[in-house]
Coordinates of C-alpha atoms in Angstrom, one line a residue:
Chain A
M29 CA 71.3 146.3 116.3
S30 CA 72.0 144.6 119.6
L31 CA 72.2 140.9 119.3
A32 CA 70.3 140.4 122.6
A33 CA 67.3 142.2 121.0
V34 CA 66.9 139.4 118.4
M35 CA 67.6 136.6 120.8
P36 CA 64.8 134.5 122.4
P37 CA 64.8 134.7 126.2
Q38 CA 67.2 132.4 128.0
V39 CA 66.2 128.8 128.4
G40 CA 65.8 127.9 132.0
Q41 CA 68.8 126.2 133.7
K42 CA 66.7 124.5 136.3
P43 CA 65.2 121.5 134.6
D44 CA 61.7 120.3 135.1
P45 CA 61.5 117.1 137.2
G46 CA 61.8 114.1 134.9
M47 CA 63.4 116.1 132.1
R48 CA 66.0 114.1 130.2
P49 CA 69.5 115.6 130.3
V50 CA 71.1 116.4 127.0
I51 CA 74.5 115.2 128.3
S52 CA 75.0 112.7 131.1
F53 CA 78.0 111.0 132.6
H54 CA 77.4 107.8 134.8
G55 CA 80.4 106.7 136.8
V56 CA 82.9 107.7 134.0
S57 CA 86.6 107.2 134.5
K58 CA 89.4 107.6 132.0
T59 CA 92.9 106.1 132.5
Y60 CA 95.5 106.7 129.9
P61 CA 97.8 103.8 128.8
N62 CA 100.7 105.3 130.8
G63 CA 98.5 104.9 134.0
T64 CA 97.5 108.5 134.4
E65 CA 94.0 108.7 135.8
A66 CA 92.5 111.8 134.1
I67 CA 88.9 111.4 135.1
R68 CA 87.6 109.5 138.1
D69 CA 84.1 108.2 138.7
V70 CA 82.3 111.3 137.3
D71 CA 78.5 111.6 137.4
L72 CA 77.0 114.6 135.6
A73 CA 73.8 115.7 134.1
I74 CA 73.6 118.8 131.8
Y75 CA 70.2 120.0 130.4
Q76 CA 69.1 121.7 127.3
G77 CA 69.8 125.4 127.7
D78 CA 72.4 125.1 130.5
F79 CA 75.4 127.3 130.5
C80 CA 78.1 125.4 132.5
F81 CA 81.6 126.4 133.4
V82 CA 83.9 123.5 133.9
V83 CA 86.6 124.9 136.2
G84 CA 89.8 123.5 137.6
A85 CA 93.6 123.9 137.5
S86 CA 95.6 122.9 134.5
G87 CA 95.8 119.1 134.3
S88 CA 92.7 118.6 136.5
G89 CA 90.8 116.8 133.7
K90 CA 88.7 119.5 132.0
T91 CA 90.0 118.9 128.5
T92 CA 89.6 115.1 129.0
L93 CA 86.0 115.7 129.9
V94 CA 85.5 117.6 126.6
R95 CA 87.3 115.0 124.6
L96 CA 85.3 112.2 126.1
L97 CA 82.1 114.1 125.1
I98 CA 83.0 114.2 121.5
R99 CA 84.5 110.7 121.6
E100 CA 88.0 111.9 120.9
E101 CA 88.7 109.7 123.9
I102 CA 86.9 106.6 125.0
A103 CA 86.0 106.2 128.6
S104 CA 87.8 103.4 130.5
T105 CA 84.7 102.7 132.6
G106 CA 81.2 104.2 132.9
R107 CA 78.7 105.4 130.3
I108 CA 78.2 108.7 128.6
F109 CA 74.9 109.8 126.9
V110 CA 74.5 112.6 124.5
D111 CA 71.0 113.5 123.4
G112 CA 69.8 110.1 124.7
Q113 CA 72.5 108.1 122.7
E114 CA 75.2 106.2 124.5
T115 CA 78.5 107.4 123.0
T116 CA 80.8 105.0 124.9
R117 CA 79.6 102.1 122.7
M118 CA 79.1 104.0 119.5
T119 CA 80.8 102.7 116.4
R120 CA 83.2 104.8 114.4
R121 CA 80.7 105.1 111.6
R122 CA 78.2 106.9 113.8
L123 CA 80.7 109.4 115.2
P124 CA 80.2 112.0 112.5
R125 CA 76.5 112.2 113.4
L126 CA 77.4 112.6 117.1
R127 CA 79.9 115.3 116.4
R128 CA 77.4 117.3 114.3
K129 CA 75.4 117.9 117.4
F130 CA 78.4 119.8 118.8
G131 CA 80.0 123.1 117.9
I132 CA 83.5 123.1 119.3
V133 CA 86.1 125.9 119.8
F134 CA 89.6 125.6 121.2
Q135 CA 92.1 127.9 122.8
D136 CA 94.3 127.8 119.6
Y137 CA 91.3 128.6 117.3
K138 CA 92.3 125.9 114.7
L139 CA 91.5 128.1 111.7
L140 CA 92.8 127.2 108.2
P141 CA 95.2 130.0 107.4
K142 CA 94.9 129.7 103.6
L143 CA 91.1 130.2 103.7
T144 CA 89.4 133.5 104.2
V145 CA 87.1 134.1 107.2
A146 CA 84.0 133.3 105.1
Q147 CA 85.7 130.2 103.6
N148 CA 86.7 129.0 107.1
V149 CA 83.1 129.2 108.2
A150 CA 81.6 127.8 105.0
F151 CA 84.1 124.8 105.3
A152 CA 82.1 123.5 108.3
L153 CA 78.9 123.6 106.3
Q154 CA 80.4 122.0 103.2
V155 CA 81.7 119.2 105.4
T156 CA 78.6 118.6 107.5
K157 CA 75.9 119.5 105.0
P158 CA 77.1 119.0 101.4
G159 CA 74.9 120.7 98.9
Q160 CA 73.5 123.1 101.6
R161 CA 71.3 125.7 100.0
H162 CA 71.9 129.4 100.7
L163 CA 75.3 128.7 102.0
K164 CA 76.6 132.2 101.5
E165 CA 73.6 133.7 103.3
K166 CA 74.0 131.4 106.3
V167 CA 77.8 132.2 106.5
E168 CA 77.1 135.9 106.3
E169 CA 74.4 135.7 108.9
T170 CA 76.6 133.7 111.3
L171 CA 79.5 136.1 110.8
W172 CA 77.0 139.0 111.6
I173 CA 76.1 137.2 114.9
V174 CA 79.8 137.1 115.9
G175 CA 80.3 140.7 114.7
L176 CA 82.6 140.0 111.8
E177 CA 80.3 140.8 108.9
D178 CA 82.8 143.2 107.5
K179 CA 85.7 140.7 107.6
L180 CA 84.4 138.1 105.1
D181 CA 87.4 138.2 102.7
T182 CA 90.0 138.7 105.4
F183 CA 92.5 135.9 106.1
P184 CA 93.0 134.7 109.7
D185 CA 96.5 136.0 109.9
E186 CA 95.2 139.5 109.4
L187 CA 92.9 139.3 112.4
S188 CA 93.5 139.8 116.1
G189 CA 93.3 136.9 118.6
G190 CA 89.8 137.8 119.7
E191 CA 88.6 138.1 116.1
Q192 CA 90.1 134.8 115.2
Q193 CA 88.3 133.2 118.1
R194 CA 85.1 134.8 116.9
V195 CA 85.7 133.2 113.5
A196 CA 86.2 129.8 115.3
I197 CA 82.9 130.4 117.1
A198 CA 81.1 131.3 113.9
R199 CA 82.5 128.1 112.3
A200 CA 81.2 126.1 115.3
L201 CA 77.9 127.8 115.2
V202 CA 77.1 127.8 111.5
H203 CA 75.5 124.4 111.4
R204 CA 73.3 125.3 114.4
P205 CA 74.6 122.7 116.9
R206 CA 72.6 121.7 119.9
I207 CA 75.6 121.8 122.2
F208 CA 78.4 124.3 122.2
L209 CA 81.8 123.2 123.7
A210 CA 84.5 125.7 124.3
D211 CA 87.8 124.4 125.7
E212 CA 89.7 127.3 127.2
P213 CA 88.4 129.7 124.5
T214 CA 89.9 132.8 126.3
G215 CA 93.2 131.1 127.2
N216 CA 95.2 133.2 124.7
L217 CA 93.2 136.5 125.0
D218 CA 93.5 139.6 127.1
P219 CA 90.8 140.3 129.8
D220 CA 88.7 142.7 127.7
T221 CA 88.7 140.4 124.6
S222 CA 88.0 137.4 126.8
W223 CA 85.0 139.1 128.2
G224 CA 83.7 139.9 124.7
I225 CA 84.0 136.2 123.8
V226 CA 82.2 135.1 126.9
Q227 CA 79.4 137.6 126.2
L228 CA 79.1 136.1 122.7
L229 CA 78.8 132.6 124.3
L230 CA 76.2 133.9 126.7
Q231 CA 74.2 135.2 123.7
I232 CA 74.5 131.9 121.9
N233 CA 73.2 130.3 125.1
H234 CA 70.2 132.8 125.0
R235 CA 69.2 131.2 121.8
G236 CA 68.7 127.9 123.6
T237 CA 72.0 126.3 122.8
T238 CA 73.6 124.4 125.6
V239 CA 77.1 125.8 126.4
L240 CA 79.8 124.0 128.2
M241 CA 83.0 126.1 128.7
A242 CA 86.1 124.7 130.2
T243 CA 88.2 127.5 131.7
H244 CA 90.5 128.5 134.5
N245 CA 89.6 132.2 134.1
R246 CA 88.4 133.1 137.6
E247 CA 87.2 136.6 136.8
I248 CA 84.8 135.5 134.1
V249 CA 83.3 132.7 136.1
D250 CA 82.8 134.9 139.1
L251 CA 81.2 137.7 136.9
C252 CA 78.7 135.4 135.1
R253 CA 77.4 133.5 138.2
R254 CA 76.3 130.5 136.1
R255 CA 76.4 126.8 136.8
V256 CA 80.0 125.7 137.8
I257 CA 81.3 122.2 137.7
A258 CA 84.7 122.1 139.5
I259 CA 87.1 119.3 138.8
D260 CA 90.1 118.5 140.9
S261 CA 92.4 115.6 140.1
G262 CA 89.8 114.1 137.8
R263 CA 86.9 114.2 140.3
V264 CA 83.9 116.5 140.3
V265 CA 84.3 118.2 143.6
R266 CA 81.6 120.8 143.2
D267 CA 78.5 121.4 141.0
E268 CA 76.7 124.6 141.8
V269 CA 73.8 126.2 139.9
E270 CA 75.0 129.8 140.3
G271 CA 78.5 129.4 141.5
G272 CA 81.8 131.2 141.5
Y273 CA 85.3 130.0 140.5
L274 CA 85.9 128.9 144.1
R275 CA 83.6 127.6 146.8
E276 CA 82.1 130.3 149.1
G277 CA 84.8 131.2 151.7
E278 CA 87.4 129.2 149.9
A279 CA 90.7 131.0 149.1
T280 CA 93.8 130.3 147.1
I281 CA 97.3 131.7 147.4
Chain B
M1 CA 71.6 113.4 95.0
R2 CA 72.3 117.1 95.5
G3 CA 74.4 116.2 98.6
L4 CA 76.3 113.5 96.7
L5 CA 77.1 115.8 93.8
A6 CA 78.2 118.5 96.3
S7 CA 80.4 115.9 98.1
V8 CA 82.0 114.8 94.8
R9 CA 82.5 118.5 93.8
F10 CA 84.0 119.2 97.2
A11 CA 86.4 116.3 96.9
L12 CA 87.5 117.2 93.4
V13 CA 88.0 120.9 94.3
A14 CA 89.7 120.1 97.6
A15 CA 92.0 117.6 95.8
G16 CA 93.0 120.3 93.2
Q17 CA 93.5 122.9 95.9
N18 CA 95.5 120.5 98.1
F19 CA 97.7 119.8 95.1
T20 CA 98.3 123.4 94.0
R21 CA 98.5 125.0 97.5
N22 CA 101.3 122.6 98.4
L23 CA 102.8 122.6 94.9
A24 CA 106.4 122.1 96.0
V25 CA 105.6 119.0 98.1
S26 CA 103.2 117.7 95.5
M27 CA 105.7 118.1 92.7
A28 CA 108.5 116.6 94.7
G29 CA 106.3 113.5 95.1
V30 CA 105.3 113.5 91.4
F31 CA 108.9 113.7 90.3
T32 CA 110.1 111.0 92.7
M33 CA 107.3 108.8 91.7
G34 CA 107.9 109.7 88.0
L35 CA 111.5 108.6 88.4
I36 CA 110.3 105.2 89.7
M37 CA 107.8 105.0 86.9
L38 CA 110.6 105.7 84.5
L39 CA 112.6 102.8 86.0
V40 CA 109.6 100.5 86.0
G41 CA 108.7 101.4 82.4
G42 CA 112.3 101.2 81.3
T43 CA 112.7 97.7 82.9
L44 CA 109.5 96.5 81.3
L45 CA 110.5 97.8 77.9
L46 CA 114.1 96.5 78.2
T47 CA 112.9 93.1 79.3
H48 CA 110.5 93.0 76.4
T49 CA 113.1 94.1 73.9
V50 CA 115.7 91.6 75.1
D51 CA 113.0 89.0 75.1
A52 CA 112.1 89.9 71.5
I53 CA 115.7 89.7 70.4
L54 CA 116.2 86.4 72.1
A55 CA 113.0 85.1 70.6
Q56 CA 114.2 86.2 67.2
Q57 CA 117.5 84.4 67.7
E58 CA 115.7 81.3 68.9
T59 CA 113.5 81.4 65.7
Q60 CA 116.7 81.6 63.7
A61 CA 118.2 78.8 65.7
D62 CA 115.6 76.3 64.6
E63 CA 117.2 76.4 61.2
I64 CA 120.2 74.3 60.0
H65 CA 122.1 75.0 56.9
I66 CA 123.6 72.0 55.1
Y67 CA 126.6 73.3 53.1
L68 CA 126.8 71.7 49.6
Q69 CA 129.7 70.9 47.3
D70 CA 130.1 73.2 44.3
S71 CA 130.0 70.5 41.7
L72 CA 126.4 69.2 42.5
S73 CA 123.8 69.2 39.7
M74 CA 120.5 71.0 40.3
R75 CA 118.7 67.6 39.9
T76 CA 120.8 66.0 42.7
I77 CA 120.0 69.0 45.0
A78 CA 116.3 68.8 44.2
D79 CA 116.3 65.0 45.0
Y80 CA 117.8 65.7 48.5
E81 CA 115.4 68.7 49.0
A82 CA 112.5 66.3 48.3
R83 CA 113.9 63.7 50.6
F84 CA 114.2 66.1 53.4
S85 CA 110.7 67.5 52.8
H86 CA 109.3 64.0 53.5
D87 CA 111.1 63.8 56.8
L88 CA 108.6 64.3 59.7
R89 CA 111.1 66.2 61.8
V90 CA 111.5 68.8 59.1
N91 CA 109.0 71.7 58.9
G92 CA 110.3 73.4 55.8
V93 CA 113.1 73.1 53.2
A94 CA 114.7 75.8 51.1
F95 CA 117.7 76.1 48.8
T96 CA 120.2 79.0 49.0
S97 CA 122.4 79.3 45.9
K98 CA 126.0 80.6 46.2
D99 CA 124.9 84.0 44.8
Q100 CA 122.0 84.2 47.3
A101 CA 124.5 83.3 50.1
V102 CA 126.6 86.3 49.1
V103 CA 123.5 88.6 49.1
L104 CA 122.5 87.3 52.6
A105 CA 126.0 87.7 53.9
Q106 CA 126.1 91.3 52.6
Q107 CA 122.8 92.0 54.3
R108 CA 124.3 90.9 57.6
G109 CA 127.1 93.5 56.9
L110 CA 129.9 91.2 55.9
Q111 CA 132.5 92.8 53.6
L112 CA 133.3 90.1 51.0
Q113 CA 134.9 92.2 48.2
S114 CA 138.5 91.7 49.5
A115 CA 137.9 88.0 49.9
F116 CA 136.7 87.8 46.3
N117 CA 139.7 89.8 45.1
V118 CA 142.1 87.4 46.8
L119 CA 140.3 84.1 45.9
G120 CA 139.1 85.2 42.5
N121 CA 135.7 83.6 42.9
N122 CA 132.8 83.3 45.4
P123 CA 134.0 81.2 48.4
L124 CA 130.5 80.8 50.0
P125 CA 128.9 77.4 49.5
A126 CA 125.3 76.8 48.4
S127 CA 123.1 75.2 51.1
I128 CA 119.9 73.3 51.8
D129 CA 118.2 75.0 54.7
L130 CA 116.0 73.0 57.0
H131 CA 113.5 74.4 59.5
V132 CA 113.0 71.7 62.2
R133 CA 109.7 71.2 64.1
T134 CA 111.4 70.9 67.5
L135 CA 114.8 72.2 68.5
G136 CA 115.7 68.8 70.0
D137 CA 115.8 67.2 66.5
L138 CA 118.6 69.5 65.3
G139 CA 121.3 67.2 66.6
Q140 CA 119.9 64.1 64.8
L141 CA 119.5 66.0 61.5
N142 CA 123.0 67.4 61.8
N143 CA 124.4 63.8 62.2
L144 CA 122.3 62.7 59.2
A145 CA 123.5 65.7 57.1
K146 CA 127.2 65.0 57.9
S147 CA 126.9 61.4 56.6
L148 CA 125.5 62.6 53.2
P149 CA 127.9 62.5 50.1
I150 CA 126.7 65.9 48.9
V151 CA 128.0 68.0 51.9
D152 CA 131.0 70.3 51.6
T153 CA 133.5 69.7 54.4
S154 CA 136.2 72.0 53.0
S155 CA 135.4 74.8 55.5
G156 CA 135.7 72.3 58.5
S157 CA 132.0 71.7 59.2
A158 CA 129.2 70.3 57.0
T159 CA 126.5 72.4 58.7
D160 CA 126.2 75.6 60.9
Y161 CA 124.8 73.6 63.8
N162 CA 126.0 74.9 67.2
P163 CA 124.7 72.6 69.9
G164 CA 125.5 75.0 72.8
V165 CA 123.5 78.0 71.6
I166 CA 119.9 76.7 72.2
P167 CA 120.2 76.0 75.9
R168 CA 122.1 79.2 76.4
L169 CA 119.4 81.2 74.6
Q170 CA 116.7 79.5 76.6
S171 CA 118.3 80.1 79.9
L172 CA 119.1 83.7 78.9
I173 CA 115.4 84.3 78.2
T174 CA 114.4 82.8 81.5
V175 CA 116.9 84.9 83.4
T176 CA 115.8 88.0 81.6
V177 CA 112.1 87.5 82.4
W178 CA 112.9 86.7 86.0
V179 CA 115.3 89.6 86.5
G180 CA 112.8 92.0 84.8
G181 CA 109.9 90.7 87.0
V182 CA 111.8 90.9 90.3
L183 CA 113.2 94.3 89.4
S184 CA 109.7 95.6 88.5
A185 CA 108.2 94.2 91.7
V186 CA 111.0 95.7 93.9
L187 CA 110.5 99.1 92.1
A188 CA 106.8 98.9 92.7
V189 CA 107.3 98.3 96.4
I190 CA 109.8 101.2 96.6
S191 CA 107.5 103.5 94.8
L192 CA 104.6 102.5 97.1
V193 CA 106.8 103.4 100.2
I194 CA 107.9 106.7 98.6
I195 CA 104.3 107.7 97.6
M196 CA 103.1 106.8 101.1
N197 CA 105.7 108.9 102.8
T198 CA 105.2 111.8 100.3
I199 CA 101.4 111.7 101.0
R200 CA 102.0 111.4 104.7
T201 CA 104.1 114.5 104.5
A202 CA 101.4 116.3 102.6
V203 CA 98.8 115.0 105.0
Y204 CA 100.9 116.1 108.0
I205 CA 101.0 119.6 106.6
R206 CA 97.2 119.5 106.5
R207 CA 96.6 117.7 109.8
T208 CA 94.7 120.7 111.2
E209 CA 92.3 120.6 108.2
I210 CA 91.7 116.9 108.9
E211 CA 91.3 117.5 112.6
I212 CA 88.7 120.3 111.9
M213 CA 86.9 118.1 109.4
K214 CA 86.6 115.3 111.9
L215 CA 85.5 117.7 114.7
V216 CA 82.8 119.2 112.7
G217 CA 81.5 115.8 111.9
A218 CA 82.9 114.7 108.5
G219 CA 82.9 110.9 107.9
D220 CA 86.1 109.1 107.3
W221 CA 85.5 108.7 103.6
F222 CA 84.6 112.4 103.2
V223 CA 88.1 113.2 104.7
R224 CA 89.8 110.5 102.7
W225 CA 88.5 111.2 99.2
P226 CA 90.3 114.5 98.5
F227 CA 93.6 112.9 99.5
I228 CA 92.9 109.8 97.5
L229 CA 92.0 111.8 94.4
E230 CA 95.1 114.0 94.9
G231 CA 97.1 110.8 95.1
V232 CA 95.5 109.4 91.9
F233 CA 96.1 112.7 90.1
G234 CA 99.8 112.8 91.3
G235 CA 100.2 109.1 90.3
V236 CA 98.8 109.7 86.8
L237 CA 100.9 112.8 86.3
A238 CA 104.0 110.9 87.5
A239 CA 103.2 107.9 85.2
A240 CA 102.6 110.2 82.3
L241 CA 106.0 111.9 82.9
G242 CA 107.7 108.5 83.3
A243 CA 106.0 107.0 80.3
T244 CA 106.9 109.9 78.1
A245 CA 110.5 109.7 79.1
V246 CA 110.5 106.0 78.5
A247 CA 108.8 106.3 75.0
V248 CA 111.3 109.0 73.9
A249 CA 114.3 107.0 75.2
Y250 CA 112.9 103.8 73.5
R251 CA 112.7 105.5 70.1
F252 CA 116.1 107.0 70.5
L253 CA 117.9 103.9 71.7
L254 CA 116.2 101.7 69.1
T255 CA 117.4 103.9 66.3
Q256 CA 120.9 103.9 67.8
A257 CA 120.9 100.2 68.3
N258 CA 119.7 99.5 64.7
T259 CA 122.2 101.9 63.3
Q260 CA 125.2 100.6 65.2
T261 CA 124.4 96.9 65.4
Y262 CA 122.9 94.2 63.2
L263 CA 120.2 93.1 65.6
G264 CA 117.3 94.4 63.5
I265 CA 115.0 95.2 66.5
T266 CA 111.6 96.3 65.4
F267 CA 109.7 99.2 67.1
D268 CA 106.8 97.6 69.0
G269 CA 104.2 100.3 69.1
R270 CA 101.5 98.0 70.5
Y271 CA 103.6 97.0 73.4
L272 CA 104.7 100.6 74.1
T273 CA 101.0 101.7 74.1
A274 CA 100.0 98.9 76.4
M275 CA 102.9 99.7 78.7
I276 CA 101.9 103.4 78.8
V277 CA 98.3 102.5 79.6
L278 CA 99.6 100.0 82.3
L279 CA 101.9 102.6 83.8
V280 CA 99.2 105.2 84.0
A281 CA 96.8 102.7 85.6
F282 CA 99.5 101.5 87.9
G283 CA 100.4 105.1 88.8
A284 CA 96.8 106.0 89.6
A285 CA 96.3 102.8 91.7
L286 CA 99.6 103.4 93.5
G287 CA 98.9 107.1 94.2
G288 CA 95.4 106.3 95.4
F289 CA 96.5 103.4 97.6
G290 CA 99.5 105.3 98.9
S291 CA 97.2 108.2 99.9
F292 CA 94.7 105.8 101.5
L293 CA 97.5 104.4 103.7
G294 CA 99.0 107.8 104.3
V295 CA 95.8 109.4 105.5
R296 CA 94.7 106.4 107.5
R297 CA 97.2 107.1 110.3
F298 CA 95.9 110.6 110.8
L299 CA 92.2 109.5 110.7
H300 CA 92.7 107.0 113.4
A301 CA 94.9 109.2 115.5

């Protein structure tokens, strides 16, 4: 069965006037103790159901943006809101609740090698929702969504890179987050596998989940024609609703 | 409630899995800590035993034997016994006959047969034995005894009073207690550092797991508990190993000491049990606290 067939239609990317953004940055800057200015005066608003590519060269500040969102880093100046809550002033005790709003995947998958695929996915639920009923069914359902329903008892080392990333996506998805963050999820994958991962993220977005994907994969961004936030030297230099990797008419060597 | 039970179950299972999945690192920590526990337990037990021996010696030191001439009548001896029993400085008076003196000497392991053969009779004097209320009165009673006409001075001294032994015993007890205390404290600090570093190594191996737990929204204590329980488990295991070794060694050394010396050290089962309980509690606390400190760094990273 095609996944798209069971998905609800895509949630609109153009917000109604007055709609509250699910993520917003207000004049956010981040300077590291060594003086490096990773993010400079960023203003952003991302709405429920958006699919955003955050593009830019390595070191442009994409990862810092993601880390600021989940409060892995604290902004030096400015304010960040997630789901109406200001995260910049949030106490450590409230961070777990903030992070449960997110599903996060990374370039290096971050799977636990001694756990099976099903155990890796279940781990996220055991941590976030101890005592969760029908845990097995939820894990199996999520693994079906990412197309790994026949790999339940397989260990990560026995999977390909693309499959490992799908497990990471399933783990990020199993607790049904409102926002999905992907930091260079295709960075270690070949073009075909990368495209498969992006299609999966698009399908997740079809279900109404906001997706924010940091990438420097030009082909994928150009093919999808979704919202593009371009960062250069820590500044947002472009924010297009249906953009490409580069500005129209812009060229690189 | 269901969530709490599930969290407790998760922490217990995770602690067990952490321990067994990294068995080599876990056991290295347990054995290192067990060795420290052995040293702490050994020091405690040694201090206690030395303390007990010294206390026993001190008890014996509050006694003064006044050696009597052989020719005295039983009536005369009884008169002096009565006189001493009315002295407020004296706590108890007893009489030891010449024959009883031989028995006591033999109990202490002295071989007297050859002396008897040479001398032809029992050379040991009878004595009036005084137990004093305070050790400070020993000197005065000794002076009094020496002036009495009944004392036997043929062996060179009228009593067995040795003025130097009491202060020496008291200072030896003080030194033993201090050395034992300081040594135990130093060992406790060393074991804390070792357990902290062992747990830190174990935590470092599982840093990805911690990172994932944090990223999916686990609270600090949810992350900490499995490691703390693992530390407690390791600490208890280490303490049990150390305590068993100490108990076996204590039994063995005590038997050896009593066979080869005349110290007459008694097996103190109550102290041994208390020490084992203390070591296990100490091990659990140390393991838990070490883990708490070890995982802290990674949680705040």
